Amino acid sequence: MFKDKTIKIKHKIIDIISLLFLEIPFLIFLFYWTNQYMGYIATGIIFSFHYFHWKKAKEEVIEIKILYIILVLLVCFIWVFWSGIGGYFFQSSDHEARNAIYNDLLNYKWPVIYEKGRYLNYYFGYWLPPAFITKLIISFFSVDTLKIGEFILYIYTVIFVFIIILQILKRFTITKKNIIILISCLIFFSGLDVCALIIKLLLKGDFNFSYELAKWWNYDDSIFNHIEWWANHWQYSSNTTQLFWVFNQALPAWLATLLIVSRNDFKQDLYIGVLTLFLAPFPACGLIIISIGKFFISKNNIKSQIKSIFSKENMFSLLFLIIIALFYIGNSRVKVINGQKLFSIINFQSFELKDYILLNLHLIFEILLFIPIVKSSKYKIQGYMSIFYLLILPFINFRGSYDFQMRSSISELFFIMLILMEQLTNFDKCSAKIKKLVIIIVIFGSITPLIEFARGIKYIHVYGKTSNFYEMLSTFNNSEDKNFIGTNFYESKYYKVFKNKDY
């Protein structure tokens, strides 16, 4: 019977494909933003790393029914479709800039340079493979660039999510029950935003639930549109929220976290971290904590752990780090003038009583409630380090905004989710106290991603259409948004180092 047929997938195949999803964007960048010689050299060296890794890797496999693979793929297609990636469903407001980035990558020669030397300077690596494939297709066929480009981006993201799920599955025993638990946890993991929001509304004392519910369904403005902003200044995002809003940062961070925790040594940690820095700089900072935590749980002695840090991959990645740093310092938002600081501590003097209350609720319902679960895990040291990092982030600003807190937390939140998965797949072995806490987190935490799903349906009801893609910003050519632009490419340090006659 077809439903009983299984397929065996080698761990090393999953690992190599996972690394390629992090490597290929940077290789494309090297070919077009530096020069072809550097691209060819880096490609040769990287594939030699893969060759030696393949020869030394253990012949471990996961065996899974083909039917389960099909169902997992179906979930990936639906989850990514609902996110708005590809423009097939209603998109969150953060898609506006992301659509413009992708549009410029599709329609401009690389590197993307606008009028008066202004240029695209952002962590656009996630879009490079689908943009490259799209440019290749339109060079051979007469097709609509945007339509084929959005389709390629959608399929690329589906495959990316599928690889992440395979990485998760290989950490656990493959059963039907476990697959359902793991995928459900991936999609519905979140802090208890709804509990904190209810407390906030009760303290305000002027909340009418039926009125707010009716308002949510029929109007654009509602407190239920995106409940993760209940704490005003602070937010830790659910996995579904990350996919729906900042997929280009979340997916590489999730994959990098899984790759780092899958190894006991440090031979690839810096390498993976640098590649992630290109794709998602803020989440890459969080990977440092995950990696350092391995020192305390590794079975290897200290000497061999330190020795593994100085591997060929890690040392080679230092060259990548220099290239990435040279490029990103050209971003207008990174430039520091008149005594400004990139990072600063939040200004407590401007806080009111309500701000202190919301901050404490944020720490309790989105961080501290996970301590008992972490405590009962075999990864508790890394878990404690992750929680400590998450407790510090709310007090740090990046250029006066809370972006660093929201995005640098992605890897730590994902790691805590892996610990929750461990508890859920071994639920019978958990203590009564942990069982109750896990149930509370699963039930109340899932409300946040459910609202993310519902928001798309709500906006289709309000506006009568499935996508707002064509009403958004289409290019950064005339934009003054400092987040995405460098001022003058030909005067940048990057250009002065990597002068290329093809620019």
C-alpha atoms as one frame of an Amber mdcrd trajectory, in Angstrom:
protein
   0.000   0.000   0.000   1.239   3.492  -0.893   0.271   4.892   2.501   2.709
   2.480   4.181   5.680   3.116   1.881   8.614   4.838   3.539  11.601   6.840
   2.402  15.002   7.059   4.071  16.727  10.450   4.103  20.324  10.723   5.243
  21.045  13.284   7.949  24.054  14.528   6.019  21.895  15.278   2.964  19.557
  17.384   5.095  22.544  19.168   6.673  24.258  19.939   3.366  21.046  21.231
   1.761  20.461  23.339   4.878  23.934  24.855   4.613  23.418  25.549   0.915
  20.336  27.632   1.768  22.635  29.813   3.871  25.614  29.724   1.502  24.105
  30.270  -1.945  22.750  33.786  -1.210  26.214  34.918  -0.156  27.881  33.240
  -3.130  25.513  35.112  -5.473  26.404  38.304  -3.621  30.119  37.633  -4.128
  29.653  37.063  -7.873  27.696  40.264  -8.469  28.673  42.651  -5.670  32.426
  41.923  -5.638  33.736  40.101  -8.732  33.452  36.741 -10.415  36.924  35.608
  -9.378  36.056  35.872  -5.700  32.800  34.080  -6.407  34.517  31.167  -8.141
  37.190  30.851  -5.451  34.653  30.934  -2.615  32.422  28.417  -4.415  35.302
  26.020  -4.877  36.378  26.259  -1.253  32.830  25.881   0.088  32.126  22.813
  -2.017  35.423  21.283  -0.891  34.172  21.729   2.685  30.996  19.883   1.722
  32.979  17.084   0.116  35.079  16.429   3.237  32.038  16.800   5.490  30.197
  14.240   3.363  33.038  11.719   3.654  33.335  12.091   7.438  29.634  12.340
   8.318  27.884   9.434  10.009  25.446   7.387   7.937  22.432   8.274  10.076
  18.999   8.403   8.458  15.446   9.330   9.219  12.822   6.919   7.924   9.449
   8.482   7.260   6.340   7.483   5.361   5.947   9.113   1.946   2.387   9.999
   2.916   3.719  12.000   5.875   6.177  13.807   3.587   3.294  14.814   1.305
   1.227  16.027   4.263   4.186  18.020   5.652   4.674  19.640   2.251   0.959
  20.475   2.147   1.257  22.204   5.520   4.255  24.182   4.209   2.316  25.305
   1.140  -0.663  26.443   3.237   1.404  28.177   5.959   3.519  30.101   3.443
   0.456  30.917   1.308  -1.307  32.374   4.354   1.745  34.508   5.155   1.209
  36.567   2.002   4.585  35.647   0.505   4.066  35.643  -3.241   1.180  38.100
  -3.050  -1.485  35.365  -3.166  -3.004  36.296   0.192  -3.336  39.517   2.154
   0.046  40.777   3.333   1.099  42.468   6.559   2.376  46.044   6.320   6.023
  44.898   6.611   5.683  43.329   3.171   5.695  46.799   1.633   9.442  47.278
   1.986  10.119  43.609   1.265   8.144  43.769  -1.971  10.102  46.850  -3.024
  13.433  45.146  -2.264  12.495  42.103  -4.303  11.102  44.244  -7.113  14.353
  46.198  -7.363  16.417  43.013  -7.333  14.278  41.726 -10.202  14.326  44.875
 -12.316  17.728  46.478 -11.729  21.186  45.361 -12.743  23.217  44.023  -9.807
  24.454  45.679  -7.675  21.266  47.749  -7.442  22.323  51.386  -7.899  19.764
  54.183  -8.169  19.991  57.773  -9.356  22.789  59.961  -7.955  24.716  56.905
  -6.750  22.188  55.913  -4.073  22.067  52.146  -3.739  20.201  49.275  -2.113
  21.977  48.477   1.150  20.100  46.035   3.331  20.199  42.392   4.306  18.537
  41.341   1.041  20.305  37.966   0.833  17.127  35.927   1.286  15.742  37.213
  -2.040  18.907  36.644  -4.102  18.328  32.950  -5.054  14.692  33.441  -6.209
  15.641  36.710  -7.932  18.568  34.973  -9.689  16.313  32.107 -10.863  13.712
  34.620 -12.076  16.303  36.645 -14.028  17.521  33.395 -15.590  13.988  32.403
 -16.645  13.097  35.780 -18.171  16.357  35.742 -20.144  15.038  32.688 -22.018
  11.266  33.158 -21.945   8.903  36.088 -22.465   7.028  36.080 -19.158   5.806
  38.652 -16.657   8.811  39.358 -14.405   6.788  40.146 -11.305   4.382  37.211
 -11.578   7.064  34.602 -12.182   9.291  36.239  -9.565   6.594  36.088  -6.893
   5.855  32.463  -7.758   9.541  31.525  -7.499   9.772  33.348  -4.137   6.739
  31.442  -2.875   8.112  28.040  -3.918  11.570  28.899  -2.568  10.055  29.772
   0.818   7.986  26.574   0.875  11.152  24.521   0.310  12.989  26.570   2.963
  10.277  25.825   5.535  10.253  22.146   4.503  14.017  21.866   5.120  13.555
  23.467   8.552  10.887  20.887   9.399  13.181  18.041   8.271  15.897  19.448
  10.554  13.407  19.393  13.436  12.179  15.880  12.644  15.670  14.406  12.674
  16.015  15.464  16.312  13.074  13.292  17.388  11.637   9.814  16.962   9.523
   9.786  13.792   5.938   8.796  14.569   2.612  10.143  13.350   1.912  11.589
  16.793   5.300  13.292  17.033   5.029  14.784  13.534   1.677  16.339  14.427
   3.072  17.654  17.732   6.245  19.093  16.184   4.576  20.843  13.247   1.777
  22.189  15.454   4.340  23.528  17.914   6.335  25.152  15.104   3.274  26.961
  13.790   1.546  27.849  17.077   4.442  28.512  19.480   4.183  31.862  21.245
   4.342  33.639  24.565   1.106  34.319  26.451   0.283  37.636  24.802  -3.439
  37.189  25.271  -3.131  36.751  29.056  -1.049  39.889  29.429  -3.408  41.798
  27.128  -6.434  40.812  29.227  -4.686  41.984  32.412  -3.808  45.279  30.702
  -7.419  45.816  29.626  -8.780  44.929  33.062  -6.427  47.454  34.647  -7.656
  50.103  32.209 -11.235  49.279  33.195 -12.938  50.507  30.026 -12.969  47.396
  27.894 -16.088  46.085  26.121 -15.280  42.685  24.621 -18.312  42.344  22.307
 -17.816  45.885  20.976 -14.098  45.338  20.348 -14.786  42.007  18.631 -17.333
  43.601  16.300 -14.951  46.472  15.666 -12.141  44.026  14.851 -14.216  42.223
  12.235 -15.626  45.298  10.499 -12.955  47.991  10.775  -9.251  48.399  10.153
  -8.431  49.753  13.610  -8.658  47.262  16.500  -6.585  46.091  19.465  -7.021
  42.550  18.154  -5.310  43.220  14.822  -1.848  42.370  16.109  -1.972  41.603
  19.836   1.799  41.212  20.215   2.032  44.993  20.484   0.034  44.940  23.742
   3.149  46.098  25.697   3.574  49.186  23.459   7.391  49.262  23.371   8.255
  45.578  23.744   7.454  42.535  21.672   8.588  38.945  21.242   7.014  37.476
  18.135   5.403  34.082  17.649   6.791  31.882  14.863   3.779  32.545  12.660
   4.122  36.290  13.256   7.770  36.094  12.225   6.885  34.246   9.027   4.062
  36.669   8.208   6.103  39.826   8.901   9.885  39.206   8.762  10.314  35.894
   6.935  13.632  36.992   5.434  15.139  37.167   8.941  13.210  34.403  10.701
  13.765  31.481   8.332  17.582  31.792   8.097  17.738  32.258  11.903  15.622
  29.154  12.545  17.734  27.068  10.178  21.011  28.387  11.603  19.851  27.632
  15.157  19.026  24.047  14.190  22.396  23.572  12.481  24.331  24.906  15.472
  22.489  22.813  18.083  22.778  19.680  15.921  26.555  19.557  16.478  28.482
  19.028  19.699  31.588  20.821  18.448  32.173  24.359  17.137  33.677  23.542
  13.747  30.953  25.345  11.818  29.424  27.697  14.399  31.265  30.864  13.362
  30.852  29.939   9.701  27.084  29.513  10.125  26.902  32.679  12.217  28.667
  34.795   9.582  26.451  33.452   6.789  23.418  34.282   8.946  24.857  37.750
   9.588  24.571  38.403   5.864  20.968  37.181   5.762  19.714  38.417   9.135
  22.179  40.518  11.206  20.137  40.937  14.405  19.155  37.250  14.789  22.797
  36.319  14.121  23.712  38.094  17.371  21.434  35.719  19.252  23.206  32.715
  17.731  26.302  33.625  19.759  24.482  32.740  22.990  23.259  29.421  21.577
  26.788  28.510  20.492  28.501  29.533  23.737  26.019  27.392  25.652  27.442
  24.288  23.991  30.640  24.703  26.001  28.712  23.677  29.109  26.904  20.652
  27.700  29.511  19.242  25.288  30.976  15.872  26.222  34.295  16.875  24.674
  37.053  18.311  26.858  37.805  22.018  26.889  40.941  21.643  24.772  39.155
  19.838  21.930  36.268  22.329  22.100  38.623  25.284  21.714  40.526  23.490
  18.957  37.294  22.955  17.004  36.716  26.733  16.953  39.795  27.159  14.743
  38.448  24.971  11.955  38.962  25.720   8.252  35.332  26.788   7.853  35.420
  29.191  10.781  38.706  30.782   9.765  37.593  31.131   6.157  34.373  32.817
   7.330  36.419  35.699   8.785  37.049  36.846   5.198  33.294  36.747   4.611
  32.817  38.791   7.773  35.072  41.578   6.469  33.168  41.742   3.170  29.779
  41.810   4.918  30.902  44.479   7.397  32.305  46.699   4.626  28.997  46.514
   2.792  26.680  47.113   5.757  28.566  50.119   7.138  27.404  51.933   4.017
  23.792  51.736   5.176  22.458  55.202   6.016  21.001  54.080   9.323  24.286
  52.618  10.537  26.208  55.856  10.067  26.827  57.616  13.386  27.067  61.423
  13.444  26.957  64.173  16.065  27.685  61.880  18.997  24.816  59.505  18.208
  25.051  55.888  19.334  24.042  52.757  17.486  23.003  51.036  20.699  21.707
  52.592  23.902  19.869  51.713  27.104  16.182  52.634  27.190  15.349  55.959
  28.807  13.696  55.089  32.128  13.197  58.769  32.946  10.525  59.040  30.275
   8.588  56.052  31.680   5.215  56.354  33.350   3.794  53.866  35.857   1.934
  52.046  33.079   5.229  51.482  31.224   6.772  49.740  34.247   3.660  47.579
  34.630   3.716  46.592  30.944   7.452  45.855  31.058   7.001  43.511  34.015
   4.056  41.784  32.362   6.187  41.362  29.238   9.005  39.740  31.232   6.599
  37.422  33.071   4.318  36.232  30.254   6.856  36.051  27.459  10.073  34.968
  29.213   9.940  33.948  32.874   7.052  31.477  32.460   9.420  29.240  30.438
  11.906  28.810  33.310  10.271  25.656  34.807  10.177  24.038  31.365  13.821
  24.891  30.704  14.790  23.652  34.183  13.488  20.148  33.424  15.285  19.923
  30.056  18.624  18.325  29.235  19.439  21.613  27.474  18.764  23.695  30.565
  22.128  25.528  30.567  21.579  26.816  27.029  17.961  27.440  27.975  18.934
  29.549  31.011  21.399  31.516  28.876  18.669  32.126  26.308  16.252  33.337
  28.985  18.913  35.628  30.458  19.530  37.099  27.003  15.789  37.594  26.475
  15.576  39.383  29.837  18.316  41.827  28.802  17.041  42.663  25.298  14.001
  44.763  26.353  16.405  47.326  27.837  18.414  47.815  24.612  17.575  50.208
  21.791  19.038  50.347  18.298  19.067  53.917  16.998  16.135  54.719  19.280
  13.942  51.806  18.152  13.116  48.374  19.547  14.047  46.468  16.381  17.058
  44.816  17.988  14.959  43.359  20.802  12.321  41.978  18.437  14.723  40.403
  15.951  17.787  39.454  18.003  15.436  37.324  20.106  14.448  35.050  17.207
  17.128  32.381  17.760  16.567  32.226  21.544  12.803  31.969  21.188  13.246
  29.216  18.611  15.592  27.331  20.926  13.064  27.541  23.772  10.466  26.182
  21.351  12.753  23.181  20.718  12.812  22.573  24.471   9.011  22.765  24.557
   8.913  20.236  21.717  11.075  17.943  23.833   8.546  18.180  26.680   5.566
  17.622  24.379   7.039  14.524  22.726   7.866  13.104  26.173   4.732  14.385
  27.864   4.099  11.179  29.836   7.472  11.546  31.564   6.868  15.145  32.655
   5.918  16.018  36.220   2.348  17.086  36.965   3.495  20.698  37.402   5.272
  20.774  34.028   2.306  19.116  32.317  -0.034  21.848  33.544   2.353  24.607
  32.492   2.874  23.064  29.051  -0.875  22.810  28.522  -1.339  26.466  29.525
   1.427  27.607  27.157   0.091  25.521  24.267  -3.538  26.636  24.666  -3.119
  30.322  25.456   0.042  30.789  23.401  -1.669  29.483  20.251  -4.156  32.380
  20.348  -1.505  34.807  19.056  -0.757  32.895  15.797  -4.479  32.151  15.386
  -5.111  35.904  15.375  -2.368  36.265  12.747  -4.217  33.741  10.582  -7.566
  35.429  11.237  -6.265  38.892  10.352  -5.813  37.925   6.708  -9.401  36.671
   6.517 -10.605  39.817   8.295  -8.897  42.144   5.806 -10.307  40.214   2.869
 -13.727  40.777   4.478 -13.036  44.490   5.054 -11.448  45.298   1.676 -13.016
  42.624  -0.499  -9.787  41.383  -2.081  -7.093  38.835  -1.404  -3.950  40.932
  -1.673  -2.799  44.509  -1.256   0.432  43.833  -3.164  -0.105  46.340  -5.988
  -0.919  49.223  -3.624   2.464  49.088  -1.919   5.792  50.780  -2.495   7.282
  49.288  -5.654  10.868  50.605  -5.581  13.384  52.404  -3.388  14.602  54.497
  -6.319  12.990  57.676  -4.975  12.667  56.627  -1.350  14.432  58.385   1.523
  14.048  55.464   3.931  17.446  55.125   5.634  16.810  51.502   6.596  17.327
  50.301   3.051  19.561  52.800   1.279  23.212  53.799   1.084  23.922  57.389
   0.078  26.621  57.106  -2.580  27.877  53.748  -3.763  30.890  55.133  -5.611
  32.165  56.909  -2.499  31.561  53.990  -0.128  34.403  52.083   1.497  32.984
  48.937  -0.056  33.378  50.305  -3.593  36.884  51.575  -2.892  37.949  48.068
  -1.829  36.086  46.069  -4.483  36.250  48.324  -7.526  34.679  46.530 -10.443
  34.477  47.912 -13.989  31.072  46.203 -14.395  29.404  48.355 -11.700
